Coordinates of C-alpha atoms in Angstrom, one line a residue:
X258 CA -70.8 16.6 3.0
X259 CA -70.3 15.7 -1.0
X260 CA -74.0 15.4 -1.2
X261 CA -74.3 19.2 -0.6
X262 CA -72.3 20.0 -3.5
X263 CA -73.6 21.8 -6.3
X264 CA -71.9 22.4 -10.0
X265 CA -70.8 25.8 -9.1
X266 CA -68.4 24.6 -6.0
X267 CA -66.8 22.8 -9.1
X268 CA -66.1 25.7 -11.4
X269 CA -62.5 27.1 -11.3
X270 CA -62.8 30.7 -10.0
X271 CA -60.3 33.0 -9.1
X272 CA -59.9 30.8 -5.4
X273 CA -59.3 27.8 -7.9
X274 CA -55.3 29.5 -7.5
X275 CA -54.4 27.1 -4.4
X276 CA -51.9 27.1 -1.8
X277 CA -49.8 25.4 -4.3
X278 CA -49.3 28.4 -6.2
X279 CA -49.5 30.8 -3.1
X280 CA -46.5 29.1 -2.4
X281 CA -44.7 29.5 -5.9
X282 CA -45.8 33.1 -5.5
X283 CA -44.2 33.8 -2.5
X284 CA -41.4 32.2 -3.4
X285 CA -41.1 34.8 -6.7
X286 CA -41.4 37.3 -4.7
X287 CA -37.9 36.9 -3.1
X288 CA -35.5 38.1 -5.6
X289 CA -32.9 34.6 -5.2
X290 CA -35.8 31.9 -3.8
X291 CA -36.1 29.1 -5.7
X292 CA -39.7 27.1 -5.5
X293 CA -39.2 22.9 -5.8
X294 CA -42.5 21.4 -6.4
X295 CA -42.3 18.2 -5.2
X296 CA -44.7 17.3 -8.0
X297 CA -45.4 15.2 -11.0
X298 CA -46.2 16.2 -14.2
X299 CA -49.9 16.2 -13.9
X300 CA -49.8 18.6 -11.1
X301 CA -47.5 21.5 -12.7
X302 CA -49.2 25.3 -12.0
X303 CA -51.9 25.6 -14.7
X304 CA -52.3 28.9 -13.7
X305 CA -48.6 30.1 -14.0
X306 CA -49.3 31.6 -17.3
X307 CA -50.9 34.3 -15.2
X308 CA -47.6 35.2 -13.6
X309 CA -45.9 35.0 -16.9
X310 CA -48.3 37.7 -18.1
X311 CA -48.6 39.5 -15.2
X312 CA -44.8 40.2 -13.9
X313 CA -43.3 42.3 -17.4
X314 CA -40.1 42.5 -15.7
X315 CA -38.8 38.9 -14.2
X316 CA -39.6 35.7 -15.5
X317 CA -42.0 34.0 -13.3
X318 CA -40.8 30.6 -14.7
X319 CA -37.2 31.1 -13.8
X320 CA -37.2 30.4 -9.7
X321 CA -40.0 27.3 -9.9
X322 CA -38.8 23.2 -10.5
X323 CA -40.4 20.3 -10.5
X324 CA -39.4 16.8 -9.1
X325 CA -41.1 14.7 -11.4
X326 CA -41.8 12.0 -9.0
X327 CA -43.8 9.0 -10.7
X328 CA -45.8 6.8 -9.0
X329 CA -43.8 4.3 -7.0
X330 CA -41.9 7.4 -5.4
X331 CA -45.3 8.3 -3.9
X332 CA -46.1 4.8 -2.9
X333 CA -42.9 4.3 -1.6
X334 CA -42.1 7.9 0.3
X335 CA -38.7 8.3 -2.0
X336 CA -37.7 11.9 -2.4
X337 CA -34.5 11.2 -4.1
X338 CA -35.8 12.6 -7.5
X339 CA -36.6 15.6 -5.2
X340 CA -33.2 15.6 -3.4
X341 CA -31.7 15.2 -7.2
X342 CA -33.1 18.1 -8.5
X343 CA -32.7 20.7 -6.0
X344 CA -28.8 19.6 -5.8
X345 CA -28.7 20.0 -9.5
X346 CA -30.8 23.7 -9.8
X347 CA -28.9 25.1 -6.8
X348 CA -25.5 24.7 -8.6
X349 CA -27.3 26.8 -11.8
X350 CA -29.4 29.1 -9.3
X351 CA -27.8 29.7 -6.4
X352 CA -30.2 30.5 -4.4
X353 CA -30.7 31.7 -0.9
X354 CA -33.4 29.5 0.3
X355 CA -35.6 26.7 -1.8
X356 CA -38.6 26.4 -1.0
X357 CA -40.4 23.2 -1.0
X358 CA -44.3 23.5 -2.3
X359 CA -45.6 20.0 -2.1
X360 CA -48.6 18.8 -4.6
X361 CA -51.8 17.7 -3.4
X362 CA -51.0 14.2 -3.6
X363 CA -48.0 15.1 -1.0
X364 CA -49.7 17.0 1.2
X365 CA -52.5 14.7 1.7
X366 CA -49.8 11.7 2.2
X367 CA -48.4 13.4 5.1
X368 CA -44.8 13.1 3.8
X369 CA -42.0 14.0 6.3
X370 CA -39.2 16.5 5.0
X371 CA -36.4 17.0 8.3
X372 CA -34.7 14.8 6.7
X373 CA -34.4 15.8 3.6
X374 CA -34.0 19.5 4.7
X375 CA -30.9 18.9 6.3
X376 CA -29.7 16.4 3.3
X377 CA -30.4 19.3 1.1
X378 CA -29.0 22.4 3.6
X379 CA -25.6 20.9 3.8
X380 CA -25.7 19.8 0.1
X381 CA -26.9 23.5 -0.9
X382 CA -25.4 26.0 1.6
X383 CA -28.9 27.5 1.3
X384 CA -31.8 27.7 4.0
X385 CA -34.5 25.1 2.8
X386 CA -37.9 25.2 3.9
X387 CA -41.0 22.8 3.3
X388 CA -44.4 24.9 3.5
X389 CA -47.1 22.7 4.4
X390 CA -49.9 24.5 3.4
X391 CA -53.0 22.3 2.3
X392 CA -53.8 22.7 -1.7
X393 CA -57.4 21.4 -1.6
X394 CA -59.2 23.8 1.1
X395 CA -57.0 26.9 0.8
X396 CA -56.4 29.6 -2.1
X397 CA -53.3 31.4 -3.1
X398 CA -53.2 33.9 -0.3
X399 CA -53.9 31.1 2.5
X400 CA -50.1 29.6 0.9
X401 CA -48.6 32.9 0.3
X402 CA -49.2 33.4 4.3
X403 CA -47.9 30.1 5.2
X404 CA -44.8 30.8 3.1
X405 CA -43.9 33.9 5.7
X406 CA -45.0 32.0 8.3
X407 CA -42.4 29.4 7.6
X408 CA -39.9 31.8 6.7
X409 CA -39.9 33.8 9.9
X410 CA -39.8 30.3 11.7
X411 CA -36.1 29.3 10.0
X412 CA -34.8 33.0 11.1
X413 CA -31.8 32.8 13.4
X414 CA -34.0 34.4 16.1
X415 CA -30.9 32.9 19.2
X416 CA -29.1 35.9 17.1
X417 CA -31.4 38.6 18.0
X418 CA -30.0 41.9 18.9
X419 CA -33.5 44.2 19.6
X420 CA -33.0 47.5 17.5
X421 CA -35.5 50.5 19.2
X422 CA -35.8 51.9 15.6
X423 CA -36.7 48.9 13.6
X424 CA -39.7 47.0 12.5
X425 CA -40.5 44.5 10.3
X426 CA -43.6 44.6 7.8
X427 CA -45.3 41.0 7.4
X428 CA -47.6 40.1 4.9
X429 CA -47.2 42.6 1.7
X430 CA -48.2 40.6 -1.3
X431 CA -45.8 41.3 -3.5
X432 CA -46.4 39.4 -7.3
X433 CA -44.0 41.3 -9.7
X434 CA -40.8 43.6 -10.2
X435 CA -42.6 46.2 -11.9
X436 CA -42.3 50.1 -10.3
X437 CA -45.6 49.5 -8.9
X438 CA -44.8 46.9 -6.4
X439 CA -41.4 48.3 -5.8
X440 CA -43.5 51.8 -5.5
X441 CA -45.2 50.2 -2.6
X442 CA -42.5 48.8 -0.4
X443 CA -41.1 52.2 -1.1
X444 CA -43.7 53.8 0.6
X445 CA -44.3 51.7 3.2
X446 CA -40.7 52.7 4.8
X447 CA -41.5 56.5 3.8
X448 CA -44.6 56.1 6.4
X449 CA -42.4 54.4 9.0
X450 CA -39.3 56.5 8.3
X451 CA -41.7 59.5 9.4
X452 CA -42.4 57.8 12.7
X453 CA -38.4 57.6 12.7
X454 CA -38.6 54.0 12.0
X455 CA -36.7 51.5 10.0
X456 CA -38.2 48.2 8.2
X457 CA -35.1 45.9 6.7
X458 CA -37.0 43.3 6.6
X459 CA -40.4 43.1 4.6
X460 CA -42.3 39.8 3.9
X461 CA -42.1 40.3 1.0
X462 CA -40.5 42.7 -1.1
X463 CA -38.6 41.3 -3.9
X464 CA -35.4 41.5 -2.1
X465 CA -32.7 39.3 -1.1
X466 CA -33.3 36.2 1.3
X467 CA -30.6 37.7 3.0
X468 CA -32.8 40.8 4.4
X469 CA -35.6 39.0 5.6
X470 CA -33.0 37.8 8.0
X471 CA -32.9 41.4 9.2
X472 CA -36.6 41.0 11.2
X473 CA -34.7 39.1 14.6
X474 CA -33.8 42.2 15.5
X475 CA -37.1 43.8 15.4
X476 CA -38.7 45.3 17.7
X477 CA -42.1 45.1 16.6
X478 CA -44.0 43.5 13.5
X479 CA -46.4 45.1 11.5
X480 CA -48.8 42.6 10.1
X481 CA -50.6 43.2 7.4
X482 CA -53.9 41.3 7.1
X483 CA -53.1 39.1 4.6
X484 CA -50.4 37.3 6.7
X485 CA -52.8 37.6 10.1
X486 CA -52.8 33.9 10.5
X487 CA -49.0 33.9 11.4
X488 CA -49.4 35.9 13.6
X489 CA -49.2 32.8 15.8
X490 CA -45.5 32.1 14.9
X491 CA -43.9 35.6 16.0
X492 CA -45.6 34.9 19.4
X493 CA -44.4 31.5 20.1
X494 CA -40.7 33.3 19.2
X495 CA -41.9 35.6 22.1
X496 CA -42.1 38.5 19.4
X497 CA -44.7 41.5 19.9
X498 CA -47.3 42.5 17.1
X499 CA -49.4 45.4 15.7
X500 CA -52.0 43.9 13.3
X501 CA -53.3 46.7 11.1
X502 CA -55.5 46.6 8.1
X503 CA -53.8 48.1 4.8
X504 CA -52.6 51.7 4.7
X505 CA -54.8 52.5 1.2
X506 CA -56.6 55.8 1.2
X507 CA -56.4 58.7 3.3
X508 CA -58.7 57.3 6.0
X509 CA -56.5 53.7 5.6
X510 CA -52.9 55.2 5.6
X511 CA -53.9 57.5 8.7
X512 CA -55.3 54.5 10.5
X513 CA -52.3 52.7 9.9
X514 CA -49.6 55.6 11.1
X515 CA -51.5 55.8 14.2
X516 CA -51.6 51.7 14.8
X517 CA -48.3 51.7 14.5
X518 CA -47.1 54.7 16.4
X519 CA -48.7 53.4 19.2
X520 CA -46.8 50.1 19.5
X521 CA -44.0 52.5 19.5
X522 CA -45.1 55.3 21.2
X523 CA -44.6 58.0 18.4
X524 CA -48.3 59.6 18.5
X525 CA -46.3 63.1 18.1
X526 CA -45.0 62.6 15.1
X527 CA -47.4 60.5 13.7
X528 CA -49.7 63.5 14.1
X529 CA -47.6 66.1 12.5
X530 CA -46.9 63.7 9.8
X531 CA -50.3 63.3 9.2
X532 CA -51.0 67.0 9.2
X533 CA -48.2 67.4 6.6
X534 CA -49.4 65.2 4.6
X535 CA -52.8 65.8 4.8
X536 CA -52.0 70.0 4.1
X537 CA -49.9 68.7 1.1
X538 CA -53.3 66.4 -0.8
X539 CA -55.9 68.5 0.2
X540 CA -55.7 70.3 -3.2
X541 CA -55.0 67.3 -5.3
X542 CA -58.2 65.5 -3.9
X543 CA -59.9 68.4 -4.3
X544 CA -59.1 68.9 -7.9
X545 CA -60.0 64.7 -8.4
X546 CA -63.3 65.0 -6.6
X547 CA -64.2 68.0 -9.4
X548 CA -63.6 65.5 -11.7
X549 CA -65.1 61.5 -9.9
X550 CA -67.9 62.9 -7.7
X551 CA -71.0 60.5 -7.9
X552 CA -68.9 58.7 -10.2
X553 CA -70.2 55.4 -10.2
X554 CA -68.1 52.2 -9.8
X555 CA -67.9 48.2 -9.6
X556 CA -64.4 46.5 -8.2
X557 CA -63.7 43.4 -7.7
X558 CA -60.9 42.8 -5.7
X559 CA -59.7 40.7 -2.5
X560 CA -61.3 41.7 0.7
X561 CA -58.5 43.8 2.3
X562 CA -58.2 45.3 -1.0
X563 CA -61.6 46.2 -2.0
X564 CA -62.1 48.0 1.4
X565 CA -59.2 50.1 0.7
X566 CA -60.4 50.6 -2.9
X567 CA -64.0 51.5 -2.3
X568 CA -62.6 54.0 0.7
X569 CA -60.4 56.1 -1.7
X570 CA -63.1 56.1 -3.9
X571 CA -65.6 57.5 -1.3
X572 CA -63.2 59.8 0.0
X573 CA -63.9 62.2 -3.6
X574 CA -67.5 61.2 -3.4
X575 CA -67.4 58.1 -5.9
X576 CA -70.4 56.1 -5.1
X577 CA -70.2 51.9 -5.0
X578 CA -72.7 50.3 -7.5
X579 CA -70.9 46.6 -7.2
X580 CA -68.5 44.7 -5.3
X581 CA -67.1 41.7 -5.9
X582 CA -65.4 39.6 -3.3
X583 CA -62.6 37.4 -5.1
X584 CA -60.7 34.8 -2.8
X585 CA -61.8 33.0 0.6
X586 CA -59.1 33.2 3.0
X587 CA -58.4 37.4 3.1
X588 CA -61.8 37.3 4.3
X589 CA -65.6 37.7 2.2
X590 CA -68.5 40.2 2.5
X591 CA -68.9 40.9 5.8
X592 CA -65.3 41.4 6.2
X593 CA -65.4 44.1 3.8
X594 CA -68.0 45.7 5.6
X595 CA -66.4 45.5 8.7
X596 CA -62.9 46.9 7.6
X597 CA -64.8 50.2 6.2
X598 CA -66.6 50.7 9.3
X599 CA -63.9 49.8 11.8
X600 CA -60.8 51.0 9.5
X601 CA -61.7 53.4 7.1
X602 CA -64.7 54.9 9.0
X603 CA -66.6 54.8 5.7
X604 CA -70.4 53.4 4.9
X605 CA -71.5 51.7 2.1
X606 CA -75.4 53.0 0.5
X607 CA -78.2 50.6 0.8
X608 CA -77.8 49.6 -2.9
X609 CA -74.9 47.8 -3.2
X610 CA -75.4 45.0 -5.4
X611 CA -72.3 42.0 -3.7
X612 CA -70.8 39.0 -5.5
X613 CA -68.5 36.6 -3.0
X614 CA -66.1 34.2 -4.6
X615 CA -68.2 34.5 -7.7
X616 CA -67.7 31.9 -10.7
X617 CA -66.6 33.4 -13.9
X618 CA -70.1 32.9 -14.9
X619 CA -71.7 35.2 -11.9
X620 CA -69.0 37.8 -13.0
X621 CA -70.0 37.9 -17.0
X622 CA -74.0 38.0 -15.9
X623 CA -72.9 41.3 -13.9
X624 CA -74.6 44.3 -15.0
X625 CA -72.6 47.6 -15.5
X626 CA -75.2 49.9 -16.9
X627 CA -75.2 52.3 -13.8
X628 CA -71.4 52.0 -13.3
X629 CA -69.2 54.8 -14.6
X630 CA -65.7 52.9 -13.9
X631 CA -64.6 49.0 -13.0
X632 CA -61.4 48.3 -11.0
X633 CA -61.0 44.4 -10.9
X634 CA -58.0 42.2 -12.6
X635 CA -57.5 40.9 -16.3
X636 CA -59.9 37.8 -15.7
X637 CA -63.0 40.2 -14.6
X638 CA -62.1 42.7 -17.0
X639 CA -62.3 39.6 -19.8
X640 CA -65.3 38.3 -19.0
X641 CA -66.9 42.2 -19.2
X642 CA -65.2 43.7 -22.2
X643 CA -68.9 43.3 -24.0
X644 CA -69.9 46.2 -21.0
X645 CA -67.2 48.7 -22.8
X646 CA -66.8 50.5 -19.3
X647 CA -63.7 52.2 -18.4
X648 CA -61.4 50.0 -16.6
X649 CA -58.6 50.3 -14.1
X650 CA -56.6 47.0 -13.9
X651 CA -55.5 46.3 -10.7
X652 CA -54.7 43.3 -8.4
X653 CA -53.9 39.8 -9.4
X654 CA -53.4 39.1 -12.3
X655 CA -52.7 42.3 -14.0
X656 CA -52.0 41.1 -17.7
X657 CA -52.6 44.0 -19.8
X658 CA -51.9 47.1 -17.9
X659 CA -48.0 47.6 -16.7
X660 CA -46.0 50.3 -15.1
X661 CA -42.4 51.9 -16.4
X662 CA -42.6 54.2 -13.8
X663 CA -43.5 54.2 -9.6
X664 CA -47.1 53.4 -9.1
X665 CA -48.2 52.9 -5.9
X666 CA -51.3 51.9 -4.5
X667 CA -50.0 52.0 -0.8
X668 CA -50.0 55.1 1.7
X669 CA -50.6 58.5 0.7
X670 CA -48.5 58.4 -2.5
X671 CA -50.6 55.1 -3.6
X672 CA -54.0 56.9 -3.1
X673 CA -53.1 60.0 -5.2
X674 CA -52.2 57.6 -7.8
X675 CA -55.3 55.4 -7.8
X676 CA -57.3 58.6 -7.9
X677 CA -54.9 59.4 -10.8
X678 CA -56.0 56.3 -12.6
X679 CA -59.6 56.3 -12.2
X680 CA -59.4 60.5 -13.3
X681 CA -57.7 58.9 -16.6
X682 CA -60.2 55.9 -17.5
X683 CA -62.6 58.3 -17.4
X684 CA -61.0 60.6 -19.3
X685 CA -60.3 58.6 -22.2
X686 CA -64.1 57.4 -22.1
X687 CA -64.8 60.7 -22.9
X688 CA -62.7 60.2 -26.2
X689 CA -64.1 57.3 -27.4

């Protein structure tokens, strides 16, 4: 199969963030994890800088270790530089659960860890968990999944107790403790609290270790579709399921209400819920389609987030010039076209120019002469600062633009205030 390889399946790209640092993410994203790589010093994140920048709030360096193993521990199997280590940050930390993100070295050798989880557990007092997630066919969403997957596996499910008005919510991405991410597990439980539902436990939501715990007594699990491959492990536990797509946009948000109420059976309220809601925007989205109708726009996003982008957009009458797939395991193309047809109900025009998984040279050749307004991350935004087009920063990583105040892109809160966004970019175009 090497033979097939060109020079652009060797330039890093955006999916070039592996399930080593999926992982590490994850792991950041619960408020007392701590992430042991069981790595040497050659194989340290290179692309943690991008949390540094990105999270304004916590430092992304603070919950994340290394094992230094050299050589001969790899030849040999040892992990007692590993076992050293943990014993040693724990004491500082304290931690709830470690994590254990093996390097690609580690993962390819196959390396056991029982043993040393239970070593480490009665050592610690903390859950530990090894996530075997692969680091040279996977990105950073395939680990982040993995990461939950593993989690809800060590839950003390012999200790359920089914509660008729909870859920849990698996597979938010959470990547910083800034009032937009907190903004969107926020609203999240606003949707479900108006079905008269509960969710302790979110994977992930900055919180404690202590309330993911919280999800064995579920009644249901909301997966989201970045965590749709672990789906698997809540039905070996015998656990039910709703997968959705994301609740982003009118048409997204009221697809989700209704997925969800009718794993409960709450239909009834999730009508008049809808209706509220729905009586409550209608002027707001009239006043920003006055202002972004046959606006123009590129994003470049994840798949399950570019769907819900592009569908807000549409929904004041912004028309899609460019979109750019980043990542491989959320899905490509054709499974952005799919979630706007099957989802959001919403078509894309004949004209569309697409870039999937596109190397950072494909996203600098892009052309924005017929786009009014880009959405994409820092690293797109980079590469096109010569096209001087109003930008809304959004997704992973998010370097330059931060939030001191709730900021949602999630539900019907989160669409107002993309809308919001993209009315203000444009606004201060008009200034320049």
């Amino acid at each position: 199969m090497f033979e097939d390889l060109t020079l652009d399946d060797l330039v890093i790209r955006s999916s070039s963030h592996t399930s080593f640092f999926g992982v590490y993410l994850a792991t950041h994203a619960i408020h007392d994890g701590l992430c042991m790589c069981h790595a040497s010093v050659g194989c340290k994140v290179k692309t943690q800088h991008h949390l540094v920048g990105h999270d304004g709030v916590r430092d992304a360096h603070v919950r994340m270790r290394y094992s230094q193993f050299i050589d001969e521990d790899l030849i040999q199997g040892s992990t007692a530089q590993l076992e050293e280590e943990i014993v040693a940050w724990s004491a500082r930390q304290h931690p709830g659960v470690v994590v254990l993100d093996a390097s690609t070295p580690i993962s390819l050798q196959g390396q056991g860890m029982a043993g040393v989880i239970q070593r480490m557990e009665a050592a610690t007092g903390a859950d530990v968990v090894f996530v075997d997630a692969r680091n040279y066919d996977a990105d950073l969403y395939a680990g982040y999944s993995r990461t939950i997957g593993t989690l809800i596996e060590r839950q003390r499910w012999t200790e359920r107790r089914a509660r008729p008005d909870e859920v849990s919510i698996v597979g938010h991405v959470f990547d910083r403790y800034e009032p937009d991410q907190i903004a969107n597990v926020a609203e999240l439980r606003r949707l479900l609290g108006a079905l008269g539902l509960k969710a302790p436990a979110v994977f992930l939501a900055g919180e404690p270790y202590a309330r993911l715990g919280e999800v064995v007594h579920a009644r249901t699990h909301v997966v989201l579709p970045y965590a749709r491959a672990e789906v698997r492990a809540l039905h070996k536990l015998g656990q039910s399921t709703v997968a959705t797509g994301l609740p982003l946009g009118l048409s997204g948000t009221k697809a989700w209400l209704r997925a969800v109420a009718a794993a409960v059976d709450a239909g009834a309220r999730a009508e008049a819920f809808i209706e509220h809601e729905a009586a409550r925007l209608k002027p707001l989205y009239e006043l920003a389609r006055r202002q972004l109708e046959r606006k123009r726009f590129a994003v470049f996003a994840d798949a399950p987030r570019a769907a819900g982008i592009i569908a807000t957009l549409r929904e004041v009458g912004m028309v899609p010039a460019c979109i750019g797939v980043l990542h491989k395991s959320p899905g490509g193309a054709a499974d952005v076209r799919r979630s706007l047809q099957e989802w959001h109900g919403v078509d894309l025009p004949a004209d569309v120019r697409w870039l999937e998984d596109p190397t950072p040279a494909a996203v600098a050749a892009v052309d924005l002469a017929d786009c009014d307004l880009a959405i994409g991350t820092t690293i797109e935004r980079e590469a096109l600062a010569r096209a001087g087009k109003p930008w809304v920063e959004m997704g992973f990583p998010s370097e330059l633009r931060h939030f001191l105040y709730p900021a949602p892109t999630l539900g019907f809160q989160g669409a107002l205030r993309v809308l919001e966004q993209a009315m203000g970019a444009l606004e201060r175009a008009v200034g320049r």
